mmCIF file of C-alpha atoms and ligand atoms in Angstrom:
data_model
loop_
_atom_site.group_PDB
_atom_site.id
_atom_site.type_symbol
_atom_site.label_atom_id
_atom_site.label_comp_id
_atom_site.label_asym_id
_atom_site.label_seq_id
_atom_site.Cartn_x
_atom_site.Cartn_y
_atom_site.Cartn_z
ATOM 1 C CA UNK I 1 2.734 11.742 -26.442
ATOM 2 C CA UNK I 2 2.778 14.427 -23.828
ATOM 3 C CA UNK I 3 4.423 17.671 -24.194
ATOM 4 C CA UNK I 4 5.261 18.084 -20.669
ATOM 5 C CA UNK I 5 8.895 17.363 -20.085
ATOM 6 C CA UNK I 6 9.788 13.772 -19.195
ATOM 7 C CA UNK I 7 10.923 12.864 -15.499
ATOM 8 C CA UNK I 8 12.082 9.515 -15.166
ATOM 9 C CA UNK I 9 13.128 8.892 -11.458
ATOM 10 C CA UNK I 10 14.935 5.767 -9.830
ATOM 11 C CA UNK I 11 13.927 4.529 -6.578
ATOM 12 C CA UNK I 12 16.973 2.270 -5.346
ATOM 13 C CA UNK I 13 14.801 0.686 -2.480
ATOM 14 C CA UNK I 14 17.159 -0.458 0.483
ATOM 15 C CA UNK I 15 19.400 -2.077 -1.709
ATOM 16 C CA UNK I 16 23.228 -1.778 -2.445
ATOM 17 C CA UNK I 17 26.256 -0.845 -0.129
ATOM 18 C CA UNK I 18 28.129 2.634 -0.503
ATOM 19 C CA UNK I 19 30.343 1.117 -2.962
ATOM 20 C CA UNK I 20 27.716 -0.498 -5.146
ATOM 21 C CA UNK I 21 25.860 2.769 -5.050
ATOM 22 C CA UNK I 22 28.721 4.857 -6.150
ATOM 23 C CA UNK I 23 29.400 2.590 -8.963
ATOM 24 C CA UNK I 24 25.682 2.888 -10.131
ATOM 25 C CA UNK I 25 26.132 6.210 -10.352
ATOM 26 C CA UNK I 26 28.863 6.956 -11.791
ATOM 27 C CA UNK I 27 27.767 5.160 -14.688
ATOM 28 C CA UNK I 28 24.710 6.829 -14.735
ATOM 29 C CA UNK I 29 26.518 10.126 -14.394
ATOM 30 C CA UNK I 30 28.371 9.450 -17.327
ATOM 31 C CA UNK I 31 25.786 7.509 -19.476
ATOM 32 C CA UNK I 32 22.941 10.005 -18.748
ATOM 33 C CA UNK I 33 25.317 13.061 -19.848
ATOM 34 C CA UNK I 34 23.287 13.511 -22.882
ATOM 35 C CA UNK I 35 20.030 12.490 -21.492
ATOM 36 C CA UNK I 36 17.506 14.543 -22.353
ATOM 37 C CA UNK I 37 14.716 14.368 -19.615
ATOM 38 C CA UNK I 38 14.878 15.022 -16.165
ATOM 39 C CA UNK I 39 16.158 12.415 -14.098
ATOM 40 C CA UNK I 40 16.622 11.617 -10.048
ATOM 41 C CA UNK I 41 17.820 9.116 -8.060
ATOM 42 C CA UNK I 42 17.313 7.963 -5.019
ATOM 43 C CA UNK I 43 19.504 5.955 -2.821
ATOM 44 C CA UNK I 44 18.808 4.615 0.679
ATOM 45 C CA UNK I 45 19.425 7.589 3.606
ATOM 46 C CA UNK I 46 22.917 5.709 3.973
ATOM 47 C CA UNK I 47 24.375 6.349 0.441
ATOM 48 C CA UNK I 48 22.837 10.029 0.185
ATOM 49 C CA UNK I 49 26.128 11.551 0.685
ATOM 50 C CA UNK I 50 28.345 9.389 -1.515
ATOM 51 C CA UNK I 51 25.805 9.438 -4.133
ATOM 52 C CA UNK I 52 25.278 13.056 -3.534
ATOM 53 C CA UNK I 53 28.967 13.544 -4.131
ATOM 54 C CA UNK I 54 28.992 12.263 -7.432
ATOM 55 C CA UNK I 55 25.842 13.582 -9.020
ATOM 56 C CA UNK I 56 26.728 17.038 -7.985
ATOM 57 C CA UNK I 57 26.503 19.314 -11.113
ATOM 58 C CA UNK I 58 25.265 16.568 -13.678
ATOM 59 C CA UNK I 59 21.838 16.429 -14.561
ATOM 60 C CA UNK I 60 20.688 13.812 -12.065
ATOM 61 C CA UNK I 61 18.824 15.103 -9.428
ATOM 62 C CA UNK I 62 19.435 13.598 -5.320
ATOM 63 C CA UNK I 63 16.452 12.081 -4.030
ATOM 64 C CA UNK I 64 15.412 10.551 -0.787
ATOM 65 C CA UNK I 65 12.634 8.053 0.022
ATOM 66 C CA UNK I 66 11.021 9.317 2.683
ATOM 67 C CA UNK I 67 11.571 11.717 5.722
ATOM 68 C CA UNK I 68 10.321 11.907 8.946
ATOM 69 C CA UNK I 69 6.816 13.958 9.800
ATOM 70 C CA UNK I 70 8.449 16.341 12.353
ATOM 71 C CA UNK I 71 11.242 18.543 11.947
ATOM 72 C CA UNK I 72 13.364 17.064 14.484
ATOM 73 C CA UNK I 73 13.556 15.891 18.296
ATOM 74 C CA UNK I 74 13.054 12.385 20.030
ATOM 75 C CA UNK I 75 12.690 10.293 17.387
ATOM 76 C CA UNK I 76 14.629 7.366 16.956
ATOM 77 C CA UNK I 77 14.951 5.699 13.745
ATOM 78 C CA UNK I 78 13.661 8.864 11.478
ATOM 79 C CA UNK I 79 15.700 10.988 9.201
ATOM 80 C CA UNK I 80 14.925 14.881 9.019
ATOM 81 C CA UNK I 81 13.715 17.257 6.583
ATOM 82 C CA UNK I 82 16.994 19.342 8.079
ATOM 83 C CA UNK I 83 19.423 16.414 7.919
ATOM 84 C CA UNK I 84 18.005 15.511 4.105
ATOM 85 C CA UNK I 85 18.915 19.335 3.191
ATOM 86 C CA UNK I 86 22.041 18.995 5.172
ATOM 87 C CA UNK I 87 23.147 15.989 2.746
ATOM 88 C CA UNK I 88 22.005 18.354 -0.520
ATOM 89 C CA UNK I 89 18.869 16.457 -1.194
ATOM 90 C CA UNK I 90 16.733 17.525 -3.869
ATOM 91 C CA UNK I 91 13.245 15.597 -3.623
ATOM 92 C CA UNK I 92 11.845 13.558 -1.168
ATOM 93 C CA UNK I 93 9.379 10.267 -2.387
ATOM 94 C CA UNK I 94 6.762 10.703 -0.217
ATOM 95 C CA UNK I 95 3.404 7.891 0.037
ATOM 96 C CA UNK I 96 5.105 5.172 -1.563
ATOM 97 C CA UNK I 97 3.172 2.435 -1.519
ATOM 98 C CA UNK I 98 5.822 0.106 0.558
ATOM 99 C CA UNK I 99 5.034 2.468 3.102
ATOM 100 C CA UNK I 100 1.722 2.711 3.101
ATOM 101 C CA UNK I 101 0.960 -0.607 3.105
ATOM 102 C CA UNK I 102 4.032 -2.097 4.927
ATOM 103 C CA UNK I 103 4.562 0.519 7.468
ATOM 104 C CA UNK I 104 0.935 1.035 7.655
ATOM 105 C CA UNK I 105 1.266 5.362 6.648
ATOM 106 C CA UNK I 106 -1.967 6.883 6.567
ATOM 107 C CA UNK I 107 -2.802 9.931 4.379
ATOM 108 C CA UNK I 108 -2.425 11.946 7.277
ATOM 109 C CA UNK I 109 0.985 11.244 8.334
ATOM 110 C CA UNK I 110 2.015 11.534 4.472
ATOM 111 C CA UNK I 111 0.313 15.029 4.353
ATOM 112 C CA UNK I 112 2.027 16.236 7.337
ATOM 113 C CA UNK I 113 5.307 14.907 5.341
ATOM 114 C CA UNK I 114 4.064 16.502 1.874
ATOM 115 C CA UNK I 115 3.890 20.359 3.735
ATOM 116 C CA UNK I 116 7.093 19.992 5.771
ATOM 117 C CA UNK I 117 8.782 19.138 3.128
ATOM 118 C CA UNK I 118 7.586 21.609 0.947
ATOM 119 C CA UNK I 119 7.964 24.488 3.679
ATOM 120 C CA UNK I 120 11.633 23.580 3.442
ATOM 121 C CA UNK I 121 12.085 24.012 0.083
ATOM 122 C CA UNK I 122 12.406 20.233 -1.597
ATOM 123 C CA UNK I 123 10.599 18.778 -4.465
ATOM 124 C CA UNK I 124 7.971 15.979 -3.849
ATOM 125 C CA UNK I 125 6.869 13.307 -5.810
ATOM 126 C CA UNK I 126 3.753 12.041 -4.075
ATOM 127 C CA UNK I 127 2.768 8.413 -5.154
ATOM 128 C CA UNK I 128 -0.809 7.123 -4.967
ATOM 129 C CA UNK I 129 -2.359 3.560 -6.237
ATOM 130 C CA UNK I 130 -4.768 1.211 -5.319
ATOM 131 C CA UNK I 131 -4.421 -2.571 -5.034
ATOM 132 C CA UNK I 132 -5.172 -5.341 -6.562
ATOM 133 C CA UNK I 133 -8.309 -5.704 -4.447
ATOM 134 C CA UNK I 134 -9.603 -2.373 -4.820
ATOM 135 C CA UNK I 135 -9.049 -2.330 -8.490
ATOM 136 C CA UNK I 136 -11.079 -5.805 -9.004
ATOM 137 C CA UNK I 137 -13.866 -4.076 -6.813
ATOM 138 C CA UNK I 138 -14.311 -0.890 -9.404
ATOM 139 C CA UNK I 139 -12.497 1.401 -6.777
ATOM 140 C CA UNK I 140 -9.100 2.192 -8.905
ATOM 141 C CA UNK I 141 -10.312 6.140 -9.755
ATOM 142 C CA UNK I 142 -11.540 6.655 -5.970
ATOM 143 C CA UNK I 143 -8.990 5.524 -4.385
ATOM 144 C CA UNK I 144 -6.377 7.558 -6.243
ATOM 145 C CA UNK I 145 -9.064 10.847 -6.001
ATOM 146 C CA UNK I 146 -8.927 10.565 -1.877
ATOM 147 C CA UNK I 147 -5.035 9.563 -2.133
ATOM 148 C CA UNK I 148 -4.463 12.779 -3.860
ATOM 149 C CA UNK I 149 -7.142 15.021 -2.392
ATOM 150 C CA UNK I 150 -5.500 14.148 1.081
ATOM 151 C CA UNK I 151 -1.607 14.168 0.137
ATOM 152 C CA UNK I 152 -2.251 17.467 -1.124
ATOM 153 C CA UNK I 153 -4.549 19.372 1.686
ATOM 154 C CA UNK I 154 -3.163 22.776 2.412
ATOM 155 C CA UNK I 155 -0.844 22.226 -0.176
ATOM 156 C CA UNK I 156 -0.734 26.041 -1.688
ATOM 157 C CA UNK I 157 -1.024 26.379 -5.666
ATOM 158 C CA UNK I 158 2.558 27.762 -5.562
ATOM 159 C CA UNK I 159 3.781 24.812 -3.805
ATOM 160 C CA UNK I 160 1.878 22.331 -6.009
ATOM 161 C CA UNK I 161 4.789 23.392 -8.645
ATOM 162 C CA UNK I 162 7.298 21.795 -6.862
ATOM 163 C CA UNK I 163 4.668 18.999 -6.744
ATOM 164 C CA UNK I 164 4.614 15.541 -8.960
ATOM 165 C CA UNK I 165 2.724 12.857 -8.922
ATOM 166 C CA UNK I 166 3.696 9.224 -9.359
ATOM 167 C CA UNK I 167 0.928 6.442 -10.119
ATOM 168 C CA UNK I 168 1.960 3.094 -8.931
ATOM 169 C CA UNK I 169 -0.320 0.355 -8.929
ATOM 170 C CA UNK I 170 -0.214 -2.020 -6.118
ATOM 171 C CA UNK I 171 -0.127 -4.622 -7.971
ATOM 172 C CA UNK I 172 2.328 -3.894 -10.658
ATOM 173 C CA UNK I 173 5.315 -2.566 -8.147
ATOM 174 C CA UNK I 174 7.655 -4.884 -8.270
ATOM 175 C CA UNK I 175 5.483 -7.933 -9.522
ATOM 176 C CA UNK I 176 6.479 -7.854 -13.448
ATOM 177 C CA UNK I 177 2.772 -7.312 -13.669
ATOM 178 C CA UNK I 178 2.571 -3.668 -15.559
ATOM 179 C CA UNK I 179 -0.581 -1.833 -16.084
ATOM 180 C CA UNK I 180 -1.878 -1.597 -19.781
ATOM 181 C CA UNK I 181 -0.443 2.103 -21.585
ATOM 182 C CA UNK I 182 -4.055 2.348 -22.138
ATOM 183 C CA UNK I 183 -4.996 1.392 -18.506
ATOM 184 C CA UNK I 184 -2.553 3.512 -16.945
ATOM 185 C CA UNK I 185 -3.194 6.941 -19.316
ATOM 186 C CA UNK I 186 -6.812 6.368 -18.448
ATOM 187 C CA UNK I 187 -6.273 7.121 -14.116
ATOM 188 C CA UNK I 188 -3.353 9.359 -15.436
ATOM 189 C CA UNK I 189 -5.842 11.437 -16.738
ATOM 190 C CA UNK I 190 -8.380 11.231 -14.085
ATOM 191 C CA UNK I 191 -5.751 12.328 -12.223
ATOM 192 C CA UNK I 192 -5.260 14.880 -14.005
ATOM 193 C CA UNK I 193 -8.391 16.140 -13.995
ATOM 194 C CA UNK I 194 -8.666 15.626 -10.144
ATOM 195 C CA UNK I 195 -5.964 18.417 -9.884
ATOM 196 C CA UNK I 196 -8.033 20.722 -12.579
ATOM 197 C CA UNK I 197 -11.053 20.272 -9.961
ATOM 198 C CA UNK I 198 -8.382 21.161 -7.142
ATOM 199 C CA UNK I 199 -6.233 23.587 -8.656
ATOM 200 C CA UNK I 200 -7.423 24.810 -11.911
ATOM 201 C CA UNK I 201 -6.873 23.600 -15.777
ATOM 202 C CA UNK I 202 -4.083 25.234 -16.331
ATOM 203 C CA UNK I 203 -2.319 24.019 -13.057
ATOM 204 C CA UNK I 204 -3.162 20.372 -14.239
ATOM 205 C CA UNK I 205 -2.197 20.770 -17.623
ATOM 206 C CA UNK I 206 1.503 20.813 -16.256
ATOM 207 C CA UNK I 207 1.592 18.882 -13.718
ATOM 208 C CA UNK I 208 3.835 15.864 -13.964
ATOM 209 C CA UNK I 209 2.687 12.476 -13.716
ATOM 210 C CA UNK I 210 4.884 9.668 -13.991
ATOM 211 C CA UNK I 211 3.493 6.028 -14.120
ATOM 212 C CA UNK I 212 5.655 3.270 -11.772
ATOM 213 C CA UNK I 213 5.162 -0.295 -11.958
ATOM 214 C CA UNK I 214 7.504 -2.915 -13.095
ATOM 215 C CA UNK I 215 8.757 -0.317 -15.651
ATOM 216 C CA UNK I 216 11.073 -2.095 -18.334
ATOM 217 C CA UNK I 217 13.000 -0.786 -21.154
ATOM 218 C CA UNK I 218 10.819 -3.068 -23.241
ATOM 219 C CA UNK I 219 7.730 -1.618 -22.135
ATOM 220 C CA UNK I 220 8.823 2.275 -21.459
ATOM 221 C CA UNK I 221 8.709 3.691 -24.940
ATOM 222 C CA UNK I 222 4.651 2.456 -25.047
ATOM 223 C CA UNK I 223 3.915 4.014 -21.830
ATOM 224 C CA UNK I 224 5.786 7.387 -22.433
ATOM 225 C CA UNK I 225 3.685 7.499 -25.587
ATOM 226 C CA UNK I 226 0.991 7.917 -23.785
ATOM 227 C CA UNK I 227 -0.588 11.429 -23.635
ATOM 228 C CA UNK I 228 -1.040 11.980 -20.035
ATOM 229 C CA UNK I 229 2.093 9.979 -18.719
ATOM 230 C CA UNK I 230 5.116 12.200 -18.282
ATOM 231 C CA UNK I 231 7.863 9.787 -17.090
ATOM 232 C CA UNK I 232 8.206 6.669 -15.022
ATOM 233 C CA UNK I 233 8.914 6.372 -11.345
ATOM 234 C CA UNK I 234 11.110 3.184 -11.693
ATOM 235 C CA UNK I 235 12.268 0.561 -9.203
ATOM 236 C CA UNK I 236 13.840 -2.794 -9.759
ATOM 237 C CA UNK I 237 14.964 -2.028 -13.398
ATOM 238 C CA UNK I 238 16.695 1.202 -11.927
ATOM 239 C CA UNK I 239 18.940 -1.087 -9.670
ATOM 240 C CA UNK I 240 21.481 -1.601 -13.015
ATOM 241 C CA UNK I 241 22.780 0.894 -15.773
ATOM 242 C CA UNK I 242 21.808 -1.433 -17.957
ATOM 243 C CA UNK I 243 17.835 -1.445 -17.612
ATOM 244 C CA UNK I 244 17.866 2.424 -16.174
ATOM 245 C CA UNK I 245 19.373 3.944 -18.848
ATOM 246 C CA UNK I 246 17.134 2.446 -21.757
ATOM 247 C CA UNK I 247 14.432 3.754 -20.058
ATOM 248 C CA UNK I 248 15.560 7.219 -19.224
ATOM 249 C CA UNK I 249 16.505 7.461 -22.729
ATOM 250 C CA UNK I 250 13.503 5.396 -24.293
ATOM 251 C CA UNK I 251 12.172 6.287 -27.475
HETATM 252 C C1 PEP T 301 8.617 1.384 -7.144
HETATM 253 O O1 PEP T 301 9.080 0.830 -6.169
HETATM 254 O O2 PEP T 301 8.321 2.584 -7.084
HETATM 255 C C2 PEP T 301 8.418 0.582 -8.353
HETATM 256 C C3 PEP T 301 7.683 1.058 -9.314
HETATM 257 O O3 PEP T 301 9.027 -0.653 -8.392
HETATM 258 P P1 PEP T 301 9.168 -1.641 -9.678
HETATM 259 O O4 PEP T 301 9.614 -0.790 -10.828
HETATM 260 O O5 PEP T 301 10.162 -2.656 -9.252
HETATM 261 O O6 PEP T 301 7.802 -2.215 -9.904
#
């Protein structure tokens, strides 16, 4: 069980209209009220606003998937770091594995993403993970070392507060396939102790690090027991009150 507080975000993918994004959180607004961890969202850059609207002043936080690497100009298709603050964004999921993978983002562009976004005062969660390929080859630890020792260069220990980290294995996002508790704790806390090289014990010791991979309400309560997972970055069961709110209130 960790004694860090709990952070259990939802990452809404590029699903639902305005509408159906309003209704999901409304609910969540109300059926969170009494939640007792910290909890974001985080709609596509089209339902920012609405969704903004109605989480104002509850205890859900606004988050955005991603944001572009340069603070603004001639560049079509990207959303700012000034437009996101514009909209009252919160946090911005950076590295995601979608795009790194899909969209082919290296560590370098994500870094670049990680510091301006920091310089302008948002939250990050930063998600590393290896694949399925990687992991069968040994390389899970490695992999997650260089994803975080190159997300975070130049990152200042000050900033690193504002910092968490979300482990999402490859091959559990979306899949149904979810990492062990015991497999997951174990890079959780060679994570942790990545940071503790980086940034000092202390420093790791509160760090957050929340575990995302086909996340269920059956299967959060045995993850969150874990001692070095803090919370659950959540996907396709945070799509529905029904599945979100079990696990941002598991136990
Ligand atoms: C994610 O997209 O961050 C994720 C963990 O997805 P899912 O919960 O659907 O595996």
């Amino acid at each position: 069980m960790s004694t860090r507080p709990y952070y259990i975000a939802g990452n809404w993918k590029m699903h639902k209209t305005r509408a159906e994004a309003a209704e999901l959180a409304k609910t969540l607004a109300v059926q969170l009220k009494d939640g007792k961890h910290k909890y974001l969202v985080a709609p596509s850059f089209s339902s920012l606003e609405t969704v903004g609207a109605i989480v104002k002043g509850t205890n859900i936080l606004l988050g955005a998937q991603d944001v572009a690497a340069e603070e603004q100009g001639p560049h079509t298709g990207e959303v700012s770091v000034l437009q996101l603050k514009d909209l009252g964004v919160h946090t911005v999921i950076l590295g995601h594995s979608e795009r790194r993978h899909v969209y082919k983002e290296d560590d370098a562009l994500i870094n670049k993403k990680v510091k301006l976004a920091l310089k302008h005062g948002f939250e990050v969660i930063l998600c590393v993970g290896e694949t399925i390929e990687e992991r069968e080859a040994g390389q899970a630890e490695v992999v997650c070392e260089s994803q975080i020792i190159w997300g975070l260069s130049g990152v200042s220990p000050g900033d690193l507060a504002k910092v968490t980290i979300a482990y999402e294995p490859v091959w559990a996002i979306g899949t149904g396939k979810t990492a062990t508790p015991e497999d997951a704790d174990a890079i959780h806390g060679y994570i942790r102790r990545v940071i503790g090289r980086l940034y000092g014990n202390d420093t790791a010791q509160k760090i957050i690090i929340q575990y995302g991979g086909s996340v269920k309400p059956e299967n959060a309560a045995q993850l969150m027991a874990k001692e070095n997972i803090d919370g659950a970055l959540v996907g396709g069961a945070a799509l529905k009150a029904d599945t979100f709110v079990p696990i941002a209130k598991f136990g």
